[in-house]
Protein backbone atom coordinates (compact mmCIF):
# COMPACT_ATOMS: atom_id res chain seq x y z
CA UNK A 1 0.00 0.00 0.00
CA UNK A 2 1.30 3.45 -0.86
CA UNK A 3 1.06 5.79 2.09
CA UNK A 4 1.90 9.46 2.24
CA UNK A 5 4.62 10.04 4.84
CA UNK A 6 3.98 13.07 7.03
CA UNK A 7 6.07 15.28 9.29
CA UNK A 8 4.73 16.45 12.67
CA UNK A 9 6.99 19.09 14.22
CA UNK A 10 6.81 19.18 18.03
CA UNK A 11 6.52 22.74 19.32
CA UNK A 12 8.01 21.64 22.65
CA UNK A 13 11.40 22.58 21.22
CA UNK A 14 10.27 25.93 19.73
CA UNK A 15 11.00 29.31 21.28
CA UNK A 16 8.34 29.26 23.98
CA UNK A 17 8.17 33.05 24.09
CA UNK A 18 7.17 33.07 20.41
CA UNK A 19 4.88 30.12 19.91
CA UNK A 20 2.43 32.04 17.73
CA UNK A 21 5.26 32.68 15.30
CA UNK A 22 6.24 29.01 15.40
CA UNK A 23 2.71 28.01 14.34
CA UNK A 24 2.67 30.65 11.57
CA UNK A 25 5.99 29.33 10.27
CA UNK A 26 4.74 25.72 10.32
CA UNK A 27 1.62 26.79 8.40
CA UNK A 28 3.74 27.63 5.37
CA UNK A 29 6.78 25.41 5.82
CA UNK A 30 5.43 22.08 4.60
CA UNK A 31 4.53 20.66 8.02
CA UNK A 32 1.63 18.20 7.89
CA UNK A 33 0.63 18.32 11.56
CA UNK A 34 1.49 20.24 14.72
CA UNK A 35 2.62 17.82 17.45
CA UNK A 36 1.55 19.10 20.88
CA UNK A 37 3.22 17.37 23.83
CA UNK A 38 1.00 17.43 26.90
CA UNK A 39 2.67 16.41 30.18
CA UNK A 40 1.12 16.32 33.63
CA UNK A 41 4.12 16.12 35.98
CA UNK A 42 2.84 12.72 37.08
CA UNK A 43 2.89 10.27 34.18
CA UNK A 44 6.13 11.99 33.17
CA UNK A 45 8.46 14.20 35.23
CA UNK A 46 7.64 17.42 33.35
CA UNK A 47 4.65 19.77 32.90
CA UNK A 48 3.74 21.49 29.64
CA UNK A 49 0.60 22.70 27.90
CA UNK A 50 -3.10 22.66 28.83
CA UNK A 51 -6.29 22.88 26.72
CA UNK A 52 -6.62 26.70 26.84
CA UNK A 53 -3.18 26.93 25.40
CA UNK A 54 -4.02 24.39 22.65
CA UNK A 55 -7.17 26.32 21.74
CA UNK A 56 -5.35 29.60 21.14
CA UNK A 57 -2.63 28.01 19.04
CA UNK A 58 -5.12 25.97 17.03
CA UNK A 59 -7.00 29.19 16.22
CA UNK A 60 -4.03 30.39 14.15
CA UNK A 61 -3.05 26.99 12.73
CA UNK A 62 -3.88 25.92 9.18
CA UNK A 63 -2.74 22.35 9.79
CA UNK A 64 -4.17 19.57 12.00
CA UNK A 65 -3.23 19.24 15.66
CA UNK A 66 -1.68 15.95 16.75
CA UNK A 67 -1.97 16.03 20.54
CA UNK A 68 0.18 13.58 22.51
CA UNK A 69 -1.18 13.10 26.02
CA UNK A 70 1.53 11.98 28.42
CA UNK A 71 -0.86 12.03 31.35
CA UNK A 72 -2.21 9.45 33.79
CA UNK A 73 -5.92 10.05 33.18
CA UNK A 74 -6.57 10.70 29.48
CA UNK A 75 -10.33 10.11 29.90
CA UNK A 76 -10.54 13.11 32.19
CA UNK A 77 -9.04 15.57 29.69
CA UNK A 78 -9.94 14.13 26.27
CA UNK A 79 -13.05 16.28 25.80
CA UNK A 80 -11.25 19.54 26.63
CA UNK A 81 -8.38 18.84 24.25
CA UNK A 82 -10.71 17.77 21.43
CA UNK A 83 -12.94 20.82 21.93
CA UNK A 84 -9.75 22.89 21.85
CA UNK A 85 -9.07 21.57 18.34
CA UNK A 86 -7.09 18.33 18.62
CA UNK A 87 -7.75 16.47 15.38
CA UNK A 88 -5.70 13.51 16.56
CA UNK A 89 -5.56 12.52 20.22
CA UNK A 90 -2.98 10.01 21.46
CA UNK A 91 -2.82 8.50 24.93
CA UNK A 92 -0.40 5.96 26.40
CA UNK A 93 -1.12 2.26 26.85
CA UNK A 94 0.75 2.67 30.18
CA UNK A 95 -1.69 5.31 31.48
CA UNK A 96 -4.16 4.27 34.18
CA UNK A 97 -7.49 4.47 32.33
CA UNK A 98 -9.14 1.51 30.60
CA UNK A 99 -7.82 1.50 27.01
CA UNK A 100 -10.99 0.32 25.25
CA UNK A 101 -13.14 2.86 27.09
CA UNK A 102 -10.64 5.62 26.36
CA UNK A 103 -10.49 4.75 22.66
CA UNK A 104 -14.29 4.78 22.43
CA UNK A 105 -14.53 8.05 24.34
CA UNK A 106 -12.06 9.81 22.03
CA UNK A 107 -13.74 8.43 18.91
CA UNK A 108 -17.22 9.42 20.14
CA UNK A 109 -15.90 12.96 20.63
CA UNK A 110 -14.92 13.04 16.96
CA UNK A 111 -11.11 12.84 17.00
CA UNK A 112 -8.80 10.25 15.47
CA UNK A 113 -7.38 7.95 18.12
CA UNK A 114 -3.74 7.15 18.71
CA UNK A 115 -2.11 4.88 21.30
CA UNK A 116 1.54 5.33 22.29
CA UNK A 117 3.99 2.78 23.70
CA UNK A 118 7.03 3.68 25.77
CA UNK A 119 10.42 2.25 24.83
CA UNK A 120 10.33 -0.41 27.55
CA UNK A 121 6.76 -1.54 26.81
CA UNK A 122 6.38 -4.51 24.45
CA UNK A 123 4.04 -4.34 21.45
CA UNK A 124 2.09 -7.27 22.96
CA UNK A 125 0.58 -4.78 25.45
CA UNK A 126 -0.85 -2.73 22.61
CA UNK A 127 -1.69 -5.56 20.22
CA UNK A 128 -5.24 -6.27 21.52
CA UNK A 129 -6.26 -2.68 20.65
CA UNK A 130 -4.72 -2.26 17.20
CA UNK A 131 -7.96 -2.91 15.33
CA UNK A 132 -9.64 -0.06 17.27
CA UNK A 133 -6.95 2.54 16.52
CA UNK A 134 -6.22 5.08 13.79
CA UNK A 135 -2.59 5.43 14.84
CA UNK A 136 0.11 3.72 16.89
CA UNK A 137 2.89 5.92 18.29
CA UNK A 138 6.24 4.21 18.85
CA UNK A 139 8.28 6.14 21.41
CA UNK A 140 12.02 6.08 20.74
CA UNK A 141 12.84 8.14 23.85
CA UNK A 142 11.46 7.96 27.36
CA UNK A 143 8.72 10.61 27.30
CA UNK A 144 9.19 13.82 29.25
CA UNK A 145 11.71 15.94 27.42
CA UNK A 146 12.66 17.05 23.91
CA UNK A 147 16.19 16.78 22.57
CA UNK A 148 17.00 13.24 23.76
CA UNK A 149 18.95 10.67 21.78
CA UNK A 150 16.90 8.27 19.68
CA UNK A 151 16.86 4.64 20.85
CA UNK A 152 17.28 2.99 17.45
CA UNK A 153 16.93 -0.45 18.97
CA UNK A 154 13.16 0.14 19.07
CA UNK A 155 12.78 0.66 15.30
CA UNK A 156 11.87 -3.03 14.99
CA UNK A 157 8.59 -2.21 16.76
CA UNK A 158 7.56 -0.18 13.71
CA UNK A 159 7.72 -3.17 11.38
CA UNK A 160 6.15 -5.35 14.07
CA UNK A 161 3.07 -3.08 14.21
CA UNK A 162 2.98 -2.80 10.43
CA UNK A 163 2.90 -6.61 10.14
CA UNK A 164 0.12 -6.92 12.74
CA UNK A 165 -1.97 -4.22 11.02
CA UNK A 166 -1.50 -5.84 7.64
CA UNK A 167 -2.66 -9.15 9.06
CA UNK A 168 -5.84 -7.36 10.13
CA UNK A 169 -6.11 -5.68 6.71
CA UNK A 170 -5.85 -2.34 8.47
CA UNK A 171 -4.38 0.83 6.99
CA UNK A 172 -3.11 2.30 10.27
CA UNK A 173 -0.82 5.30 10.72
CA UNK A 174 2.43 4.53 12.56
CA UNK A 175 4.09 7.53 14.13
CA UNK A 176 7.59 7.50 15.55
CA UNK A 177 8.40 10.00 18.29
CA UNK A 178 11.74 10.88 19.85
CA UNK A 179 15.13 11.93 18.53
CA UNK A 180 14.26 11.75 14.82
CA UNK A 181 16.65 13.64 12.58
CA UNK A 182 18.07 13.73 9.05
CA UNK A 183 20.32 10.74 9.76
CA UNK A 184 17.72 8.26 10.99
CA UNK A 185 14.46 9.34 9.31
CA UNK A 186 14.96 7.22 6.19
CA UNK A 187 15.31 4.10 8.33
CA UNK A 188 12.04 4.68 10.20
CA UNK A 189 10.18 5.35 6.96
CA UNK A 190 11.63 2.16 5.48
CA UNK A 191 10.46 0.23 8.56
CA UNK A 192 6.88 1.39 7.88
CA UNK A 193 6.42 4.65 9.80
CA UNK A 194 4.01 7.06 8.11
CA UNK A 195 4.37 10.02 10.47
CA UNK A 196 7.53 11.22 12.14
CA UNK A 197 7.70 13.73 14.97
CA UNK A 198 10.67 16.10 15.03
CA UNK A 199 11.17 18.66 17.77
CA UNK A 200 14.77 19.67 18.24
CA UNK A 201 15.65 18.74 14.64
CA UNK A 202 13.12 21.32 13.38
CA UNK A 203 13.46 24.08 15.96
CA UNK A 204 17.07 23.90 17.10
CA UNK A 205 18.76 23.49 13.72
CA UNK A 206 20.89 26.13 11.99
CA UNK A 207 18.70 26.39 8.88
CA UNK A 208 15.56 27.56 10.73
CA UNK A 209 12.31 25.54 10.92
CA UNK A 210 11.40 25.84 7.21
CA UNK A 211 14.92 24.82 6.10
CA UNK A 212 15.07 21.95 8.58
CA UNK A 213 11.63 20.66 7.54
CA UNK A 214 12.74 20.70 3.90
CA UNK A 215 15.93 18.83 4.79
CA UNK A 216 14.05 16.22 6.85
CA UNK A 217 11.54 15.66 4.06
CA UNK A 218 14.34 15.26 1.52
CA UNK A 219 16.12 12.78 3.81
CA UNK A 220 12.85 10.88 4.28
CA UNK A 221 12.35 10.77 0.50
CA UNK A 222 9.07 12.72 0.55
C1 LIG B 1 8.98 13.41 24.28
C2 LIG B 1 7.97 13.99 23.32
C3 LIG B 1 8.48 14.15 21.92
C4 LIG B 1 9.72 14.96 21.79
C5 LIG B 1 10.11 15.26 20.38
O1 LIG B 1 8.47 13.36 25.54
O2 LIG B 1 6.82 13.19 23.27
O3 LIG B 1 7.43 14.57 21.07
O4 LIG B 1 9.67 16.13 22.52
O5 LIG B 1 11.27 16.06 20.38
P1 LIG B 1 12.67 15.56 19.80
O6 LIG B 1 12.44 15.39 18.32
O7 LIG B 1 13.59 16.64 20.15
O8 LIG B 1 13.00 14.25 20.45
ZN1 LIG C 1 5.39 13.58 21.56
PDB file of C-alpha atoms and ligand atoms in Angstrom:
ATOM      1  CA  UNK A   1       0.000   0.000   0.000  1.00  0.00           C
ATOM      2  CA  UNK A   2       1.296   3.449  -0.865  1.00  0.00           C
ATOM      3  CA  UNK A   3       1.059   5.787   2.089  1.00  0.00           C
ATOM      4  CA  UNK A   4       1.902   9.462   2.244  1.00  0.00           C
ATOM      5  CA  UNK A   5       4.621  10.043   4.837  1.00  0.00           C
ATOM      6  CA  UNK A   6       3.982  13.074   7.027  1.00  0.00           C
ATOM      7  CA  UNK A   7       6.067  15.281   9.291  1.00  0.00           C
ATOM      8  CA  UNK A   8       4.726  16.449  12.671  1.00  0.00           C
ATOM      9  CA  UNK A   9       6.989  19.093  14.222  1.00  0.00           C
ATOM     10  CA  UNK A  10       6.808  19.183  18.034  1.00  0.00           C
ATOM     11  CA  UNK A  11       6.523  22.744  19.315  1.00  0.00           C
ATOM     12  CA  UNK A  12       8.007  21.636  22.648  1.00  0.00           C
ATOM     13  CA  UNK A  13      11.403  22.584  21.221  1.00  0.00           C
ATOM     14  CA  UNK A  14      10.272  25.925  19.727  1.00  0.00           C
ATOM     15  CA  UNK A  15      11.005  29.311  21.278  1.00  0.00           C
ATOM     16  CA  UNK A  16       8.336  29.258  23.984  1.00  0.00           C
ATOM     17  CA  UNK A  17       8.174  33.049  24.086  1.00  0.00           C
ATOM     18  CA  UNK A  18       7.166  33.067  20.414  1.00  0.00           C
ATOM     19  CA  UNK A  19       4.880  30.118  19.909  1.00  0.00           C
ATOM     20  CA  UNK A  20       2.431  32.037  17.733  1.00  0.00           C
ATOM     21  CA  UNK A  21       5.261  32.678  15.301  1.00  0.00           C
ATOM     22  CA  UNK A  22       6.242  29.007  15.402  1.00  0.00           C
ATOM     23  CA  UNK A  23       2.709  28.011  14.343  1.00  0.00           C
ATOM     24  CA  UNK A  24       2.674  30.646  11.567  1.00  0.00           C
ATOM     25  CA  UNK A  25       5.987  29.329  10.270  1.00  0.00           C
ATOM     26  CA  UNK A  26       4.739  25.719  10.324  1.00  0.00           C
ATOM     27  CA  UNK A  27       1.616  26.789   8.402  1.00  0.00           C
ATOM     28  CA  UNK A  28       3.742  27.635   5.369  1.00  0.00           C
ATOM     29  CA  UNK A  29       6.785  25.407   5.820  1.00  0.00           C
ATOM     30  CA  UNK A  30       5.433  22.084   4.599  1.00  0.00           C
ATOM     31  CA  UNK A  31       4.534  20.658   8.023  1.00  0.00           C
ATOM     32  CA  UNK A  32       1.632  18.195   7.892  1.00  0.00           C
ATOM     33  CA  UNK A  33       0.632  18.318  11.565  1.00  0.00           C
ATOM     34  CA  UNK A  34       1.492  20.240  14.721  1.00  0.00           C
ATOM     35  CA  UNK A  35       2.615  17.816  17.452  1.00  0.00           C
ATOM     36  CA  UNK A  36       1.547  19.103  20.876  1.00  0.00           C
ATOM     37  CA  UNK A  37       3.217  17.367  23.826  1.00  0.00           C
ATOM     38  CA  UNK A  38       0.996  17.434  26.902  1.00  0.00           C
ATOM     39  CA  UNK A  39       2.666  16.415  30.177  1.00  0.00           C
ATOM     40  CA  UNK A  40       1.120  16.318  33.632  1.00  0.00           C
ATOM     41  CA  UNK A  41       4.115  16.120  35.982  1.00  0.00           C
ATOM     42  CA  UNK A  42       2.842  12.718  37.079  1.00  0.00           C
ATOM     43  CA  UNK A  43       2.895  10.274  34.176  1.00  0.00           C
ATOM     44  CA  UNK A  44       6.126  11.990  33.171  1.00  0.00           C
ATOM     45  CA  UNK A  45       8.457  14.203  35.227  1.00  0.00           C
ATOM     46  CA  UNK A  46       7.636  17.422  33.349  1.00  0.00           C
ATOM     47  CA  UNK A  47       4.652  19.774  32.902  1.00  0.00           C
ATOM     48  CA  UNK A  48       3.740  21.489  29.640  1.00  0.00           C
ATOM     49  CA  UNK A  49       0.602  22.702  27.897  1.00  0.00           C
ATOM     50  CA  UNK A  50      -3.101  22.656  28.825  1.00  0.00           C
ATOM     51  CA  UNK A  51      -6.287  22.881  26.723  1.00  0.00           C
ATOM     52  CA  UNK A  52      -6.619  26.704  26.844  1.00  0.00           C
ATOM     53  CA  UNK A  53      -3.177  26.934  25.398  1.00  0.00           C
ATOM     54  CA  UNK A  54      -4.017  24.394  22.649  1.00  0.00           C
ATOM     55  CA  UNK A  55      -7.170  26.316  21.738  1.00  0.00           C
ATOM     56  CA  UNK A  56      -5.351  29.604  21.142  1.00  0.00           C
ATOM     57  CA  UNK A  57      -2.634  28.013  19.042  1.00  0.00           C
ATOM     58  CA  UNK A  58      -5.122  25.975  17.034  1.00  0.00           C
ATOM     59  CA  UNK A  59      -7.002  29.194  16.217  1.00  0.00           C
ATOM     60  CA  UNK A  60      -4.030  30.389  14.151  1.00  0.00           C
ATOM     61  CA  UNK A  61      -3.054  26.994  12.727  1.00  0.00           C
ATOM     62  CA  UNK A  62      -3.875  25.922   9.181  1.00  0.00           C
ATOM     63  CA  UNK A  63      -2.742  22.348   9.789  1.00  0.00           C
ATOM     64  CA  UNK A  64      -4.173  19.573  11.998  1.00  0.00           C
ATOM     65  CA  UNK A  65      -3.226  19.242  15.658  1.00  0.00           C
ATOM     66  CA  UNK A  66      -1.684  15.948  16.746  1.00  0.00           C
ATOM     67  CA  UNK A  67      -1.965  16.032  20.537  1.00  0.00           C
ATOM     68  CA  UNK A  68       0.182  13.584  22.513  1.00  0.00           C
ATOM     69  CA  UNK A  69      -1.182  13.097  26.022  1.00  0.00           C
ATOM     70  CA  UNK A  70       1.527  11.982  28.418  1.00  0.00           C
ATOM     71  CA  UNK A  71      -0.858  12.026  31.353  1.00  0.00           C
ATOM     72  CA  UNK A  72      -2.212   9.446  33.786  1.00  0.00           C
ATOM     73  CA  UNK A  73      -5.919  10.045  33.179  1.00  0.00           C
ATOM     74  CA  UNK A  74      -6.565  10.698  29.484  1.00  0.00           C
ATOM     75  CA  UNK A  75     -10.335  10.108  29.904  1.00  0.00           C
ATOM     76  CA  UNK A  76     -10.539  13.107  32.191  1.00  0.00           C
ATOM     77  CA  UNK A  77      -9.043  15.566  29.695  1.00  0.00           C
ATOM     78  CA  UNK A  78      -9.939  14.134  26.270  1.00  0.00           C
ATOM     79  CA  UNK A  79     -13.047  16.284  25.800  1.00  0.00           C
ATOM     80  CA  UNK A  80     -11.251  19.536  26.625  1.00  0.00           C
ATOM     81  CA  UNK A  81      -8.384  18.837  24.247  1.00  0.00           C
ATOM     82  CA  UNK A  82     -10.710  17.773  21.431  1.00  0.00           C
ATOM     83  CA  UNK A  83     -12.941  20.815  21.934  1.00  0.00           C
ATOM     84  CA  UNK A  84      -9.752  22.887  21.851  1.00  0.00           C
ATOM     85  CA  UNK A  85      -9.073  21.573  18.345  1.00  0.00           C
ATOM     86  CA  UNK A  86      -7.094  18.332  18.616  1.00  0.00           C
ATOM     87  CA  UNK A  87      -7.753  16.473  15.376  1.00  0.00           C
ATOM     88  CA  UNK A  88      -5.704  13.514  16.562  1.00  0.00           C
ATOM     89  CA  UNK A  89      -5.557  12.515  20.224  1.00  0.00           C
ATOM     90  CA  UNK A  90      -2.978  10.007  21.459  1.00  0.00           C
ATOM     91  CA  UNK A  91      -2.820   8.500  24.926  1.00  0.00           C
ATOM     92  CA  UNK A  92      -0.401   5.959  26.404  1.00  0.00           C
ATOM     93  CA  UNK A  93      -1.122   2.261  26.855  1.00  0.00           C
ATOM     94  CA  UNK A  94       0.750   2.665  30.178  1.00  0.00           C
ATOM     95  CA  UNK A  95      -1.687   5.306  31.484  1.00  0.00           C
ATOM     96  CA  UNK A  96      -4.159   4.274  34.181  1.00  0.00           C
ATOM     97  CA  UNK A  97      -7.494   4.467  32.333  1.00  0.00           C
ATOM     98  CA  UNK A  98      -9.144   1.508  30.604  1.00  0.00           C
ATOM     99  CA  UNK A  99      -7.818   1.500  27.015  1.00  0.00           C
ATOM    100  CA  UNK A 100     -10.989   0.316  25.255  1.00  0.00           C
ATOM    101  CA  UNK A 101     -13.143   2.864  27.088  1.00  0.00           C
ATOM    102  CA  UNK A 102     -10.636   5.621  26.364  1.00  0.00           C
ATOM    103  CA  UNK A 103     -10.491   4.753  22.664  1.00  0.00           C
ATOM    104  CA  UNK A 104     -14.290   4.782  22.430  1.00  0.00           C
ATOM    105  CA  UNK A 105     -14.528   8.050  24.344  1.00  0.00           C
ATOM    106  CA  UNK A 106     -12.060   9.808  22.029  1.00  0.00           C
ATOM    107  CA  UNK A 107     -13.741   8.433  18.913  1.00  0.00           C
ATOM    108  CA  UNK A 108     -17.220   9.420  20.142  1.00  0.00           C
ATOM    109  CA  UNK A 109     -15.903  12.958  20.632  1.00  0.00           C
ATOM    110  CA  UNK A 110     -14.921  13.041  16.957  1.00  0.00           C
ATOM    111  CA  UNK A 111     -11.115  12.839  17.001  1.00  0.00           C
ATOM    112  CA  UNK A 112      -8.803  10.253  15.467  1.00  0.00           C
ATOM    113  CA  UNK A 113      -7.382   7.947  18.119  1.00  0.00           C
ATOM    114  CA  UNK A 114      -3.737   7.148  18.711  1.00  0.00           C
ATOM    115  CA  UNK A 115      -2.108   4.882  21.296  1.00  0.00           C
ATOM    116  CA  UNK A 116       1.542   5.328  22.291  1.00  0.00           C
ATOM    117  CA  UNK A 117       3.993   2.780  23.701  1.00  0.00           C
ATOM    118  CA  UNK A 118       7.029   3.681  25.774  1.00  0.00           C
ATOM    119  CA  UNK A 119      10.422   2.249  24.825  1.00  0.00           C
ATOM    120  CA  UNK A 120      10.334  -0.406  27.548  1.00  0.00           C
ATOM    121  CA  UNK A 121       6.760  -1.536  26.810  1.00  0.00           C
ATOM    122  CA  UNK A 122       6.380  -4.514  24.452  1.00  0.00           C
ATOM    123  CA  UNK A 123       4.045  -4.337  21.446  1.00  0.00           C
ATOM    124  CA  UNK A 124       2.093  -7.272  22.959  1.00  0.00           C
ATOM    125  CA  UNK A 125       0.582  -4.775  25.451  1.00  0.00           C
ATOM    126  CA  UNK A 126      -0.854  -2.732  22.609  1.00  0.00           C
ATOM    127  CA  UNK A 127      -1.692  -5.560  20.221  1.00  0.00           C
ATOM    128  CA  UNK A 128      -5.241  -6.266  21.517  1.00  0.00           C
ATOM    129  CA  UNK A 129      -6.258  -2.677  20.652  1.00  0.00           C
ATOM    130  CA  UNK A 130      -4.722  -2.259  17.198  1.00  0.00           C
ATOM    131  CA  UNK A 131      -7.965  -2.914  15.326  1.00  0.00           C
ATOM    132  CA  UNK A 132      -9.644  -0.065  17.266  1.00  0.00           C
ATOM    133  CA  UNK A 133      -6.953   2.541  16.522  1.00  0.00           C
ATOM    134  CA  UNK A 134      -6.218   5.082  13.792  1.00  0.00           C
ATOM    135  CA  UNK A 135      -2.592   5.427  14.839  1.00  0.00           C
ATOM    136  CA  UNK A 136       0.114   3.719  16.890  1.00  0.00           C
ATOM    137  CA  UNK A 137       2.895   5.918  18.289  1.00  0.00           C
ATOM    138  CA  UNK A 138       6.236   4.213  18.855  1.00  0.00           C
ATOM    139  CA  UNK A 139       8.284   6.136  21.409  1.00  0.00           C
ATOM    140  CA  UNK A 140      12.018   6.081  20.741  1.00  0.00           C
ATOM    141  CA  UNK A 141      12.841   8.140  23.847  1.00  0.00           C
ATOM    142  CA  UNK A 142      11.458   7.960  27.362  1.00  0.00           C
ATOM    143  CA  UNK A 143       8.724  10.607  27.299  1.00  0.00           C
ATOM    144  CA  UNK A 144       9.193  13.821  29.251  1.00  0.00           C
ATOM    145  CA  UNK A 145      11.714  15.941  27.417  1.00  0.00           C
ATOM    146  CA  UNK A 146      12.661  17.049  23.914  1.00  0.00           C
ATOM    147  CA  UNK A 147      16.192  16.782  22.573  1.00  0.00           C
ATOM    148  CA  UNK A 148      17.000  13.241  23.760  1.00  0.00           C
ATOM    149  CA  UNK A 149      18.953  10.668  21.784  1.00  0.00           C
ATOM    150  CA  UNK A 150      16.897   8.273  19.678  1.00  0.00           C
ATOM    151  CA  UNK A 151      16.855   4.637  20.846  1.00  0.00           C
ATOM    152  CA  UNK A 152      17.278   2.994  17.448  1.00  0.00           C
ATOM    153  CA  UNK A 153      16.933  -0.448  18.974  1.00  0.00           C
ATOM    154  CA  UNK A 154      13.158   0.136  19.069  1.00  0.00           C
ATOM    155  CA  UNK A 155      12.780   0.658  15.301  1.00  0.00           C
ATOM    156  CA  UNK A 156      11.871  -3.031  14.990  1.00  0.00           C
ATOM    157  CA  UNK A 157       8.586  -2.210  16.764  1.00  0.00           C
ATOM    158  CA  UNK A 158       7.557  -0.182  13.712  1.00  0.00           C
ATOM    159  CA  UNK A 159       7.715  -3.173  11.376  1.00  0.00           C
ATOM    160  CA  UNK A 160       6.147  -5.347  14.074  1.00  0.00           C
ATOM    161  CA  UNK A 161       3.073  -3.082  14.215  1.00  0.00           C
ATOM    162  CA  UNK A 162       2.976  -2.801  10.429  1.00  0.00           C
ATOM    163  CA  UNK A 163       2.896  -6.613  10.144  1.00  0.00           C
ATOM    164  CA  UNK A 164       0.115  -6.922  12.743  1.00  0.00           C
ATOM    165  CA  UNK A 165      -1.965  -4.225  11.025  1.00  0.00           C
ATOM    166  CA  UNK A 166      -1.502  -5.843   7.635  1.00  0.00           C
ATOM    167  CA  UNK A 167      -2.658  -9.153   9.060  1.00  0.00           C
ATOM    168  CA  UNK A 168      -5.837  -7.355  10.126  1.00  0.00           C
ATOM    169  CA  UNK A 169      -6.109  -5.684   6.710  1.00  0.00           C
ATOM    170  CA  UNK A 170      -5.854  -2.342   8.466  1.00  0.00           C
ATOM    171  CA  UNK A 171      -4.376   0.825   6.989  1.00  0.00           C
ATOM    172  CA  UNK A 172      -3.106   2.303  10.267  1.00  0.00           C
ATOM    173  CA  UNK A 173      -0.815   5.304  10.722  1.00  0.00           C
ATOM    174  CA  UNK A 174       2.429   4.529  12.555  1.00  0.00           C
ATOM    175  CA  UNK A 175       4.089   7.529  14.134  1.00  0.00           C
ATOM    176  CA  UNK A 176       7.591   7.505  15.547  1.00  0.00           C
ATOM    177  CA  UNK A 177       8.399  10.005  18.289  1.00  0.00           C
ATOM    178  CA  UNK A 178      11.743  10.880  19.853  1.00  0.00           C
ATOM    179  CA  UNK A 179      15.128  11.927  18.529  1.00  0.00           C
ATOM    180  CA  UNK A 180      14.255  11.746  14.825  1.00  0.00           C
ATOM    181  CA  UNK A 181      16.651  13.643  12.582  1.00  0.00           C
ATOM    182  CA  UNK A 182      18.072  13.730   9.050  1.00  0.00           C
ATOM    183  CA  UNK A 183      20.318  10.740   9.762  1.00  0.00           C
ATOM    184  CA  UNK A 184      17.715   8.257  10.987  1.00  0.00           C
ATOM    185  CA  UNK A 185      14.464   9.339   9.313  1.00  0.00           C
ATOM    186  CA  UNK A 186      14.958   7.218   6.185  1.00  0.00           C
ATOM    187  CA  UNK A 187      15.313   4.105   8.327  1.00  0.00           C
ATOM    188  CA  UNK A 188      12.039   4.679  10.201  1.00  0.00           C
ATOM    189  CA  UNK A 189      10.175   5.346   6.957  1.00  0.00           C
ATOM    190  CA  UNK A 190      11.629   2.160   5.479  1.00  0.00           C
ATOM    191  CA  UNK A 191      10.460   0.230   8.555  1.00  0.00           C
ATOM    192  CA  UNK A 192       6.883   1.388   7.881  1.00  0.00           C
ATOM    193  CA  UNK A 193       6.424   4.649   9.803  1.00  0.00           C
ATOM    194  CA  UNK A 194       4.010   7.065   8.110  1.00  0.00           C
ATOM    195  CA  UNK A 195       4.374  10.024  10.474  1.00  0.00           C
ATOM    196  CA  UNK A 196       7.528  11.215  12.144  1.00  0.00           C
ATOM    197  CA  UNK A 197       7.702  13.728  14.967  1.00  0.00           C
ATOM    198  CA  UNK A 198      10.667  16.095  15.026  1.00  0.00           C
ATOM    199  CA  UNK A 199      11.168  18.659  17.770  1.00  0.00           C
ATOM    200  CA  UNK A 200      14.768  19.672  18.237  1.00  0.00           C
ATOM    201  CA  UNK A 201      15.650  18.736  14.635  1.00  0.00           C
ATOM    202  CA  UNK A 202      13.123  21.321  13.379  1.00  0.00           C
ATOM    203  CA  UNK A 203      13.457  24.075  15.959  1.00  0.00           C
ATOM    204  CA  UNK A 204      17.072  23.905  17.104  1.00  0.00           C
ATOM    205  CA  UNK A 205      18.762  23.489  13.716  1.00  0.00           C
ATOM    206  CA  UNK A 206      20.892  26.128  11.990  1.00  0.00           C
ATOM    207  CA  UNK A 207      18.699  26.392   8.876  1.00  0.00           C
ATOM    208  CA  UNK A 208      15.564  27.559  10.726  1.00  0.00           C
ATOM    209  CA  UNK A 209      12.307  25.544  10.922  1.00  0.00           C
ATOM    210  CA  UNK A 210      11.403  25.835   7.212  1.00  0.00           C
ATOM    211  CA  UNK A 211      14.915  24.824   6.101  1.00  0.00           C
ATOM    212  CA  UNK A 212      15.066  21.949   8.584  1.00  0.00           C
ATOM    213  CA  UNK A 213      11.628  20.658   7.537  1.00  0.00           C
ATOM    214  CA  UNK A 214      12.735  20.700   3.895  1.00  0.00           C
ATOM    215  CA  UNK A 215      15.935  18.833   4.793  1.00  0.00           C
ATOM    216  CA  UNK A 216      14.051  16.221   6.849  1.00  0.00           C
ATOM    217  CA  UNK A 217      11.540  15.661   4.059  1.00  0.00           C
ATOM    218  CA  UNK A 218      14.337  15.259   1.524  1.00  0.00           C
ATOM    219  CA  UNK A 219      16.115  12.777   3.810  1.00  0.00           C
ATOM    220  CA  UNK A 220      12.846  10.879   4.276  1.00  0.00           C
ATOM    221  CA  UNK A 221      12.352  10.769   0.503  1.00  0.00           C
ATOM    222  CA  UNK A 222       9.067  12.718   0.546  1.00  0.00           C
TER     223      UNK A 222
HETATM  224  C1  LIG B   1       8.979  13.409  24.279  1.00  0.00           C
HETATM  225  C2  LIG B   1       7.966  13.992  23.320  1.00  0.00           C
HETATM  226  C3  LIG B   1       8.476  14.146  21.917  1.00  0.00           C
HETATM  227  C4  LIG B   1       9.721  14.965  21.791  1.00  0.00           C
HETATM  228  C5  LIG B   1      10.107  15.257  20.376  1.00  0.00           C
HETATM  229  O1  LIG B   1       8.473  13.362  25.535  1.00  0.00           O
HETATM  230  O2  LIG B   1       6.824  13.187  23.266  1.00  0.00           O
HETATM  231  O3  LIG B   1       7.431  14.573  21.074  1.00  0.00           O
HETATM  232  O4  LIG B   1       9.667  16.132  22.516  1.00  0.00           O
HETATM  233  O5  LIG B   1      11.272  16.058  20.385  1.00  0.00           O
HETATM  234  P1  LIG B   1      12.665  15.557  19.799  1.00  0.00           P
HETATM  235  O6  LIG B   1      12.436  15.395  18.324  1.00  0.00           O
HETATM  236  O7  LIG B   1      13.594  16.642  20.150  1.00  0.00           O
HETATM  237  O8  LIG B   1      12.996  14.246  20.453  1.00  0.00           O
HETATM  238 ZN1  LIG B   2       5.390  13.581  21.564  1.00  0.00          ZN
END
